[in-house]
XYZ file of C-alpha atoms in Angstrom:
559
model
C 90.890 79.916 -17.555
C 94.317 80.456 -19.050
C 97.573 80.546 -17.160
C 101.199 80.931 -18.184
C 102.126 78.310 -20.735
C 104.703 76.075 -19.131
C 107.735 76.016 -21.392
C 108.648 72.398 -20.716
C 106.408 70.176 -22.808
C 105.386 66.661 -21.887
C 107.976 64.249 -23.245
C 108.672 60.565 -22.879
C 109.449 60.762 -19.181
C 105.791 61.340 -18.417
C 104.912 57.909 -19.747
C 107.339 56.235 -17.363
C 106.489 58.538 -14.462
C 102.728 58.131 -14.835
C 102.254 54.724 -16.387
C 99.433 54.042 -13.903
C 97.390 57.100 -14.856
C 94.592 57.165 -17.391
C 95.073 59.032 -20.641
C 93.028 61.424 -22.687
C 93.390 60.949 -26.447
C 92.742 64.148 -28.379
C 92.416 63.863 -32.117
C 90.826 65.934 -34.810
C 91.261 67.954 -37.935
C 91.663 71.505 -39.167
C 89.466 71.653 -42.258
C 90.554 73.850 -45.163
C 94.100 74.107 -43.832
C 95.900 76.363 -46.289
C 99.637 76.210 -46.896
C 100.036 79.703 -45.480
C 98.148 78.851 -42.290
C 100.144 75.652 -41.889
C 103.440 77.535 -42.171
C 102.274 80.119 -39.619
C 101.016 77.544 -37.110
C 102.177 73.965 -37.746
C 101.080 72.589 -34.375
C 98.357 72.868 -31.731
C 99.156 73.179 -28.013
C 97.024 71.329 -25.464
C 97.442 72.212 -21.791
C 96.091 71.004 -18.479
C 96.416 72.089 -14.861
C 98.190 70.782 -11.819
C 96.309 71.396 -8.573
C 99.577 72.340 -6.819
C 100.860 74.947 -9.297
C 98.591 77.911 -10.083
C 101.224 79.773 -12.108
C 101.613 77.234 -14.880
C 99.943 74.826 -17.201
C 101.444 71.565 -18.363
C 101.458 71.420 -22.128
C 101.992 69.143 -25.081
C 102.122 70.003 -28.753
C 100.291 68.070 -31.460
C 101.924 68.399 -34.870
C 99.552 69.063 -37.738
C 99.736 66.659 -40.654
C 99.505 67.905 -44.212
C 95.807 66.972 -44.359
C 95.097 68.977 -41.177
C 94.740 65.995 -38.845
C 96.361 65.780 -35.414
C 96.543 63.394 -32.485
C 98.003 63.684 -29.002
C 97.579 62.069 -25.582
C 97.681 63.667 -22.129
C 97.886 61.900 -18.758
C 94.816 62.439 -16.586
C 95.181 62.661 -12.824
C 91.493 63.448 -12.161
C 88.463 61.729 -13.757
C 87.577 65.060 -15.410
C 89.874 68.008 -16.127
C 89.692 71.276 -18.023
C 91.859 71.199 -21.134
C 93.025 74.331 -22.974
C 93.575 74.280 -26.727
C 95.661 77.009 -28.381
C 96.157 77.031 -32.140
C 99.228 79.191 -32.703
C 97.710 82.157 -30.845
C 95.038 82.387 -33.544
C 92.243 80.409 -31.895
C 91.681 79.240 -28.335
C 89.084 77.174 -26.516
C 88.503 75.347 -23.245
C 86.938 71.908 -23.057
C 86.369 69.157 -20.508
C 88.487 66.042 -20.849
C 88.045 62.569 -19.398
C 89.950 59.320 -19.867
C 89.021 58.233 -23.360
C 88.884 60.124 -26.631
C 87.860 63.667 -27.531
C 87.555 64.651 -31.189
C 87.910 68.323 -32.160
C 87.340 69.808 -35.591
C 87.388 73.393 -36.787
C 87.600 75.262 -40.069
C 90.797 77.127 -40.896
C 88.929 79.588 -43.110
C 86.552 80.499 -40.263
C 89.136 81.540 -37.659
C 88.186 84.977 -36.378
C 84.996 85.018 -38.450
C 82.522 82.904 -36.483
C 81.265 82.816 -32.895
C 81.348 79.024 -32.727
C 84.517 77.660 -34.290
C 85.126 74.327 -32.553
C 82.992 71.174 -32.748
C 83.432 68.223 -30.415
C 82.684 64.519 -30.452
C 83.565 61.756 -27.991
C 83.887 62.197 -24.223
C 81.806 65.085 -22.794
C 80.807 66.164 -26.333
C 77.440 67.688 -25.332
C 79.013 69.760 -22.550
C 81.890 70.905 -24.747
C 79.621 71.953 -27.620
C 77.338 73.896 -25.261
C 80.198 75.575 -23.360
C 80.629 78.524 -25.821
C 76.874 79.211 -25.538
C 77.255 79.310 -21.763
C 80.182 81.750 -21.980
C 78.183 84.117 -24.191
C 75.163 83.979 -21.867
C 77.320 84.471 -18.776
C 79.054 87.471 -20.292
C 75.693 89.054 -21.112
C 74.278 88.418 -17.619
C 77.368 89.743 -15.813
C 77.444 92.858 -17.980
C 73.772 93.506 -17.250
C 74.309 93.495 -13.453
C 76.647 96.125 -12.064
C 76.316 94.834 -8.492
C 77.119 91.192 -9.281
C 79.072 91.753 -12.471
C 81.025 94.802 -13.619
C 81.293 96.513 -10.194
C 81.327 93.398 -8.005
C 84.901 93.684 -6.711
C 84.789 97.450 -6.271
C 83.104 97.182 -2.856
C 83.439 93.473 -2.066
C 86.577 93.686 0.083
C 85.101 96.260 2.492
C 81.993 94.184 3.286
C 81.443 92.306 6.538
C 82.053 88.525 6.401
C 78.313 87.773 6.325
C 77.607 90.361 3.612
C 80.574 89.108 1.600
C 79.234 85.555 1.779
C 75.738 86.656 0.714
C 76.853 88.659 -2.314
C 79.356 85.953 -3.362
C 76.547 83.391 -3.320
C 74.353 85.740 -5.364
C 77.091 86.162 -7.963
C 77.485 82.375 -8.139
C 73.755 81.926 -8.712
C 73.841 84.512 -11.498
C 76.737 82.772 -13.226
C 75.256 79.277 -12.829
C 71.916 80.529 -14.163
C 73.701 81.210 -17.442
C 73.624 77.469 -18.193
C 69.821 77.496 -18.315
C 69.781 80.782 -20.245
C 72.179 79.355 -22.841
C 70.266 76.121 -23.429
C 66.662 77.319 -23.656
C 66.278 75.832 -27.151
C 67.953 72.517 -26.311
C 68.490 70.088 -23.447
C 71.188 71.302 -21.055
C 74.001 68.813 -20.587
C 74.144 67.551 -16.978
C 77.932 67.389 -17.367
C 78.027 71.071 -18.348
C 75.849 71.993 -15.358
C 78.105 70.100 -12.925
C 81.216 71.599 -14.551
C 79.959 75.174 -14.273
C 78.581 74.597 -10.770
C 82.056 73.485 -9.725
C 83.592 76.608 -11.282
C 81.080 79.031 -9.768
C 81.123 77.381 -6.339
C 84.896 77.522 -6.229
C 85.034 81.140 -7.322
C 82.908 81.860 -4.242
C 85.299 79.868 -2.077
C 88.315 81.615 -3.592
C 87.081 85.136 -3.017
C 85.833 84.352 0.485
C 89.251 83.009 1.436
C 90.780 86.156 -0.084
C 88.331 88.236 1.960
C 89.395 86.412 5.138
C 93.078 86.881 4.284
C 92.664 90.572 3.524
C 90.595 91.293 6.605
C 92.476 89.015 9.012
C 89.715 86.764 10.347
C 89.174 83.015 10.563
C 86.893 81.486 7.952
C 83.543 79.921 8.766
C 82.964 76.204 9.384
C 81.198 76.004 6.019
C 84.338 77.198 4.250
C 86.474 74.726 6.187
C 84.051 71.908 5.329
C 84.295 72.849 1.649
C 87.910 71.657 1.615
C 86.662 68.073 1.352
C 86.106 68.695 -2.363
C 89.763 69.475 -3.112
C 90.440 66.004 -4.516
C 87.136 65.660 -6.387
C 86.564 66.064 -10.124
C 86.487 68.156 -12.191
C 89.909 69.771 -11.905
C 89.492 73.296 -13.270
C 91.605 76.405 -13.449
C 89.284 77.902 -10.854
C 89.953 74.952 -8.527
C 93.692 75.583 -8.764
C 93.267 79.280 -7.906
C 91.012 78.472 -4.957
C 93.410 75.786 -3.684
C 96.229 78.326 -3.831
C 94.221 80.888 -1.845
C 93.414 78.252 0.747
C 97.119 77.408 0.910
C 97.959 81.064 1.550
C 95.314 81.178 4.296
C 96.698 77.972 5.820
C 100.232 79.417 5.804
C 98.948 82.327 7.862
C 97.351 80.011 10.430
C 100.454 77.819 10.583
C 102.671 80.817 11.343
C 100.238 81.898 14.053
C 100.295 78.407 15.562
C 104.112 78.409 15.610
C 104.119 81.746 17.419
C 101.441 80.770 19.953
C 102.747 77.297 20.794
C 106.455 77.014 19.900
C 107.117 74.055 22.213
C 104.679 71.822 20.336
C 105.494 73.055 16.852
C 109.254 72.670 17.357
C 109.043 69.111 18.676
C 108.186 65.677 17.313
C 107.011 62.503 19.070
C 109.967 60.350 20.109
C 108.584 57.275 18.357
C 108.323 59.157 15.069
C 111.870 60.500 15.399
C 113.162 56.987 16.025
C 111.397 55.690 12.918
C 112.732 58.549 10.762
C 116.301 57.978 11.952
C 115.997 54.227 11.421
C 114.542 54.496 7.898
C 116.714 57.342 6.598
C 120.163 56.871 8.064
C 123.179 55.293 6.425
C 125.555 52.756 7.976
C 123.387 51.758 10.899
C 124.487 48.597 12.653
C 122.036 45.796 13.392
C 122.261 46.761 17.060
C 121.409 50.391 16.242
C 118.368 49.296 14.250
C 117.165 47.012 17.010
C 117.560 49.804 19.568
C 115.607 52.236 17.336
C 112.886 49.627 16.850
C 112.527 49.347 20.622
C 112.229 53.126 20.996
C 109.733 53.230 18.119
C 107.617 50.613 19.868
C 107.929 51.659 23.504
C 109.223 55.246 23.593
C 112.175 56.366 25.718
C 113.023 54.130 28.639
C 115.959 56.170 29.957
C 117.807 59.431 29.296
C 120.730 57.691 27.625
C 118.468 56.690 24.749
C 117.972 60.359 23.877
C 121.746 60.803 23.678
C 121.875 57.702 21.474
C 119.318 59.219 19.069
C 121.115 62.575 19.018
C 124.346 60.818 18.082
C 122.708 59.026 15.154
C 120.975 62.230 14.082
C 124.309 64.068 13.922
C 125.666 61.460 11.499
C 122.909 62.204 8.955
C 121.939 65.724 9.968
C 121.308 67.178 6.508
C 118.910 64.434 5.407
C 117.127 64.136 8.730
C 116.690 67.898 9.084
C 114.746 67.919 5.803
C 112.428 65.178 7.033
C 112.087 66.500 10.585
C 111.147 69.975 9.309
C 108.523 68.463 7.034
C 107.058 66.338 9.828
C 106.879 69.326 12.179
C 104.905 71.283 9.589
C 102.706 68.297 8.794
C 101.860 67.951 12.470
C 100.539 71.517 12.524
C 98.367 70.818 9.472
C 96.717 67.956 11.344
C 96.055 70.228 14.325
C 94.311 72.834 12.175
C 92.413 71.051 9.394
C 90.476 67.938 8.423
C 91.943 64.999 6.541
C 91.487 66.205 2.928
C 92.923 69.647 3.626
C 95.803 68.099 5.566
C 96.571 65.716 2.696
C 96.625 68.645 0.271
C 98.909 70.733 2.488
C 101.310 67.823 2.920
C 102.010 67.615 -0.808
C 101.883 71.396 -1.202
C 104.730 71.692 1.328
C 107.253 70.514 -1.254
C 105.515 72.108 -4.257
C 105.704 75.586 -2.713
C 109.308 75.123 -1.519
C 110.901 73.439 -4.534
C 113.163 76.415 -5.208
C 114.817 75.932 -1.791
C 116.073 72.420 -2.467
C 118.608 70.782 -4.726
C 117.129 68.175 -7.027
C 118.446 65.213 -4.894
C 116.700 66.808 -1.908
C 113.550 67.238 -3.994
C 113.581 63.539 -4.843
C 114.178 62.586 -1.221
C 111.328 64.713 0.101
C 109.005 63.597 -2.680
C 109.641 59.946 -1.852
C 109.016 60.590 1.848
C 105.833 62.598 1.275
C 104.505 59.956 -1.126
C 104.742 57.476 1.747
C 102.913 59.816 4.133
C 99.795 60.635 2.135
C 97.080 58.424 0.707
C 95.211 60.674 -1.719
C 96.152 59.404 -5.169
C 95.413 62.611 -7.088
C 97.585 64.655 -4.729
C 100.441 62.142 -4.797
C 100.453 62.040 -8.594
C 100.210 65.829 -8.830
C 103.297 66.223 -6.649
C 105.221 63.530 -8.495
C 104.390 65.213 -11.807
C 105.871 68.521 -10.636
C 108.979 66.920 -9.157
C 109.685 64.941 -12.332
C 109.514 68.189 -14.299
C 111.832 69.860 -11.794
C 114.565 67.228 -11.962
C 114.411 66.388 -15.673
C 117.134 68.976 -16.431
C 119.466 67.395 -13.883
C 122.324 66.833 -16.371
C 122.427 70.516 -17.372
C 121.944 71.574 -13.758
C 124.920 69.456 -12.718
C 127.071 70.970 -15.469
C 126.170 74.509 -14.418
C 126.582 73.835 -10.702
C 130.003 72.272 -11.298
C 131.198 75.103 -13.570
C 134.253 76.707 -11.929
C 135.731 79.077 -14.509
C 133.755 82.112 -13.309
C 135.218 85.575 -13.842
C 134.284 89.220 -13.396
C 133.267 89.375 -17.052
C 130.407 87.030 -18.119
C 131.492 83.524 -19.128
C 129.191 81.130 -21.011
C 128.802 78.121 -18.713
C 126.045 76.464 -20.782
C 124.690 77.502 -24.176
C 122.800 80.728 -23.471
C 123.723 80.895 -19.763
C 126.440 83.383 -18.770
C 127.747 83.759 -15.208
C 129.804 86.561 -13.679
C 131.121 86.910 -10.125
C 133.180 89.603 -8.469
C 134.183 91.171 -5.170
C 134.602 94.567 -6.854
C 132.397 97.543 -6.026
C 128.949 97.077 -7.503
C 129.118 100.146 -9.749
C 132.471 99.317 -11.323
C 131.449 95.681 -11.815
C 128.148 96.559 -13.504
C 129.735 99.286 -15.633
C 132.347 96.837 -16.855
C 129.676 94.357 -17.932
C 127.557 97.041 -19.626
C 130.596 98.389 -21.475
C 130.936 94.954 -23.039
C 127.300 95.097 -24.147
C 127.488 98.418 -26.005
C 125.503 98.194 -29.220
C 122.899 95.875 -27.657
C 119.609 96.562 -25.904
C 119.665 95.222 -22.339
C 116.668 94.213 -20.219
C 117.693 94.321 -16.543
C 115.850 91.931 -14.232
C 116.262 92.609 -10.491
C 115.109 89.641 -8.443
C 115.527 87.446 -5.400
C 114.819 83.737 -5.258
C 113.001 84.072 -1.919
C 110.623 86.710 -3.297
C 107.316 85.282 -4.528
C 106.689 88.125 -6.965
C 110.147 87.638 -8.487
C 109.513 83.951 -9.070
C 106.115 84.659 -10.605
C 107.590 87.192 -13.017
C 110.541 85.025 -14.002
C 108.129 82.321 -15.160
C 107.257 84.661 -18.057
C 110.860 85.162 -19.194
C 111.077 82.274 -21.722
C 107.834 83.358 -23.406
C 109.079 86.974 -23.548
C 112.434 85.937 -25.001
C 110.693 83.866 -27.680
C 109.087 87.071 -28.991
C 112.306 89.085 -29.181
C 115.309 89.307 -31.515
C 118.217 87.222 -30.226
C 120.507 90.242 -29.882
C 118.466 91.675 -26.989
C 120.340 90.749 -23.800
C 118.753 89.787 -20.485
C 120.830 90.815 -17.468
C 119.664 89.085 -14.271
C 120.758 90.887 -11.096
C 120.134 88.754 -8.004
C 119.806 90.956 -4.926
C 120.830 89.700 -1.509
C 118.370 88.898 1.276
C 118.963 90.281 4.744
C 118.251 87.076 6.671
C 118.860 84.369 4.072
C 121.941 83.521 2.045
C 121.143 81.408 -0.991
C 123.823 79.100 -2.336
C 125.203 79.456 -5.850
C 124.123 75.867 -6.475
C 120.461 76.654 -5.837
C 120.607 79.801 -7.965
C 122.179 77.907 -10.838
C 119.625 75.134 -10.537
C 116.853 77.715 -10.700
C 118.388 79.341 -13.807
C 118.338 76.093 -15.761
C 115.007 74.846 -14.464
C 113.239 78.074 -15.414
C 115.233 78.675 -18.615
C 116.593 82.047 -17.582
C 118.992 82.512 -20.456
C 121.176 85.588 -20.248
C 123.868 87.074 -18.007
C 123.641 86.394 -14.275
C 125.148 88.553 -11.513
C 124.615 87.934 -7.804
C 125.151 91.035 -5.623
C 126.105 91.053 -1.965
C 124.808 93.757 0.394
C 127.716 96.128 -0.139
C 127.561 95.848 -3.937
C 123.817 96.426 -3.883
C 124.179 99.550 -1.734
C 126.836 100.860 -4.105
C 124.321 100.483 -6.950
C 121.428 102.045 -5.046
C 121.174 105.101 -7.307
C 122.477 103.505 -10.496
C 119.765 100.805 -10.508
C 117.046 102.728 -8.662
C 114.542 101.282 -7.855
C 116.652 98.576 -6.278
C 113.690 96.406 -5.341
C 112.845 92.795 -6.092
C 110.782 92.177 -9.244
C 111.629 95.518 -10.842
C 112.928 95.950 -14.367
C 114.730 98.449 -16.565
C 115.798 98.875 -20.186
C 119.230 100.099 -21.300
C 119.735 101.493 -24.794
C 122.474 100.234 -27.148
C 124.443 103.425 -26.281
C 124.571 102.362 -22.607
C 122.022 104.947 -21.362
C 118.835 104.001 -19.546
C 115.720 104.098 -21.701
C 113.579 103.288 -18.663
C 114.361 102.590 -15.015
C 110.805 101.400 -14.396
C 110.187 99.172 -17.394
C 107.165 96.873 -17.758
C 107.406 93.421 -16.245
C 107.788 90.096 -18.092
C 104.164 89.249 -17.250
C 103.147 92.190 -19.454
C 104.631 90.205 -22.302
C 103.222 92.086 -25.271
C 103.881 95.522 -23.783
C 107.416 94.616 -22.694
C 108.325 93.036 -26.037
C 107.105 96.144 -27.853
C 109.140 98.452 -25.589
C 112.326 96.413 -26.057
C 111.931 96.189 -29.837
C 111.318 99.927 -30.082
C 114.469 100.718 -28.080
C 116.457 98.195 -30.095
C 115.441 99.896 -33.352
C 116.441 103.394 -32.237
């Protein structure tokens, strides 16, 4: 299962951040590597998943040597994980990795000419060599069954919960049966069977959670019990998708719980509050600490102690609000789910909200959450994401501290241009576009709070890599009615997600002034402006349609 290739590759910081994790060594050789092929694709990309981030893979490049050999290592957070190998967009395969060594060989002359290109040795070799046979058999079986294959999703969402469960199980049995069909002339690898059973089981779980979300009902006890497998191997792309769907379902229940019982969900136990204030406040006196220890041990003895805690809270309100909000949410998780699901949701809390926090706040919350959960795979998965988020802190600090902002775009960091104005939206935009005459402009309308916007912006670096450098990206951040995002957070997001181009942030009045000029003025919509300043398309394809969008921009640029 392929996802968006994460643009930040594993570098040295991963060794320090995950020194305690096991490693997978991947080595091999491209036989018959011609000079032309080497120049076209001088490295191989290996990617793996993170259970908390469905929209990205974590990748590392292995440079090819002149003789076609390569070697790379990846940290392993689970005992078994799906690994994705991409050779310059020319050849791709999935294999199962474990701590140890996997050897991969393939023939450069055979790319695109043979059904089985890759050969494996080392860890999980039997399963990895049989996997392409399974894929071929599965494809044949799904294509031969309209009900469980080609037409499965056409009627699935309208079925009753019991019918949906029955047909999902039948589809899983059909897919899993492909292992036996693929290995009739050999001995099926038990590792392959367990791998595919995990994938097919978790596709069932994914679509049943989606069915419950779409039809607004609570899932069965069997589906809730299935959450115990969230931290078990193997970690697959399908597991990540299912975990995300469960997270979306849990968010829905959490919001319902907040609405139904606001007094409980807005409060915290006094002993916990005392401990949080004691452990996360600056400049506490010895007497303050002793008093907080007493409250932590015995609770409130008199009303004055509540005033005492409120006074200490006010001194460190920003920090303590972060931790109190997390603990309130965590308390709801414990009310709704079992231990494994609760542990997953605890670490997901920060992973899903990273864009809301500055990187010092991310580090603070990560440290706190690490102390509040015991599942090693989840803790390491969160720490991995946070380390990636904060690794650009020097550039983020430079951009956040940049003060020389004007109405016309100013380059604050190489490739990052910022403009700010209180002028009318139309006159401001027209002034910027006048300065871009002669260039093709791709207009990105987005909002940091909008999930679809964030998903689409993850594709921007890959899209830009396919385009001539003279095509300009103009990012127009639209205001949110009930939420005002700080410039600091926007600038952090620009750097972290490599959104190179010109950035404008519109207030409500400026956006209304541009209602017809930029129609549609909705989040996650896009347009293309010709070099002559006229719109080529006001409803252009999205960054996720990378090939289609790149083609459209190049065509306009050449006109």
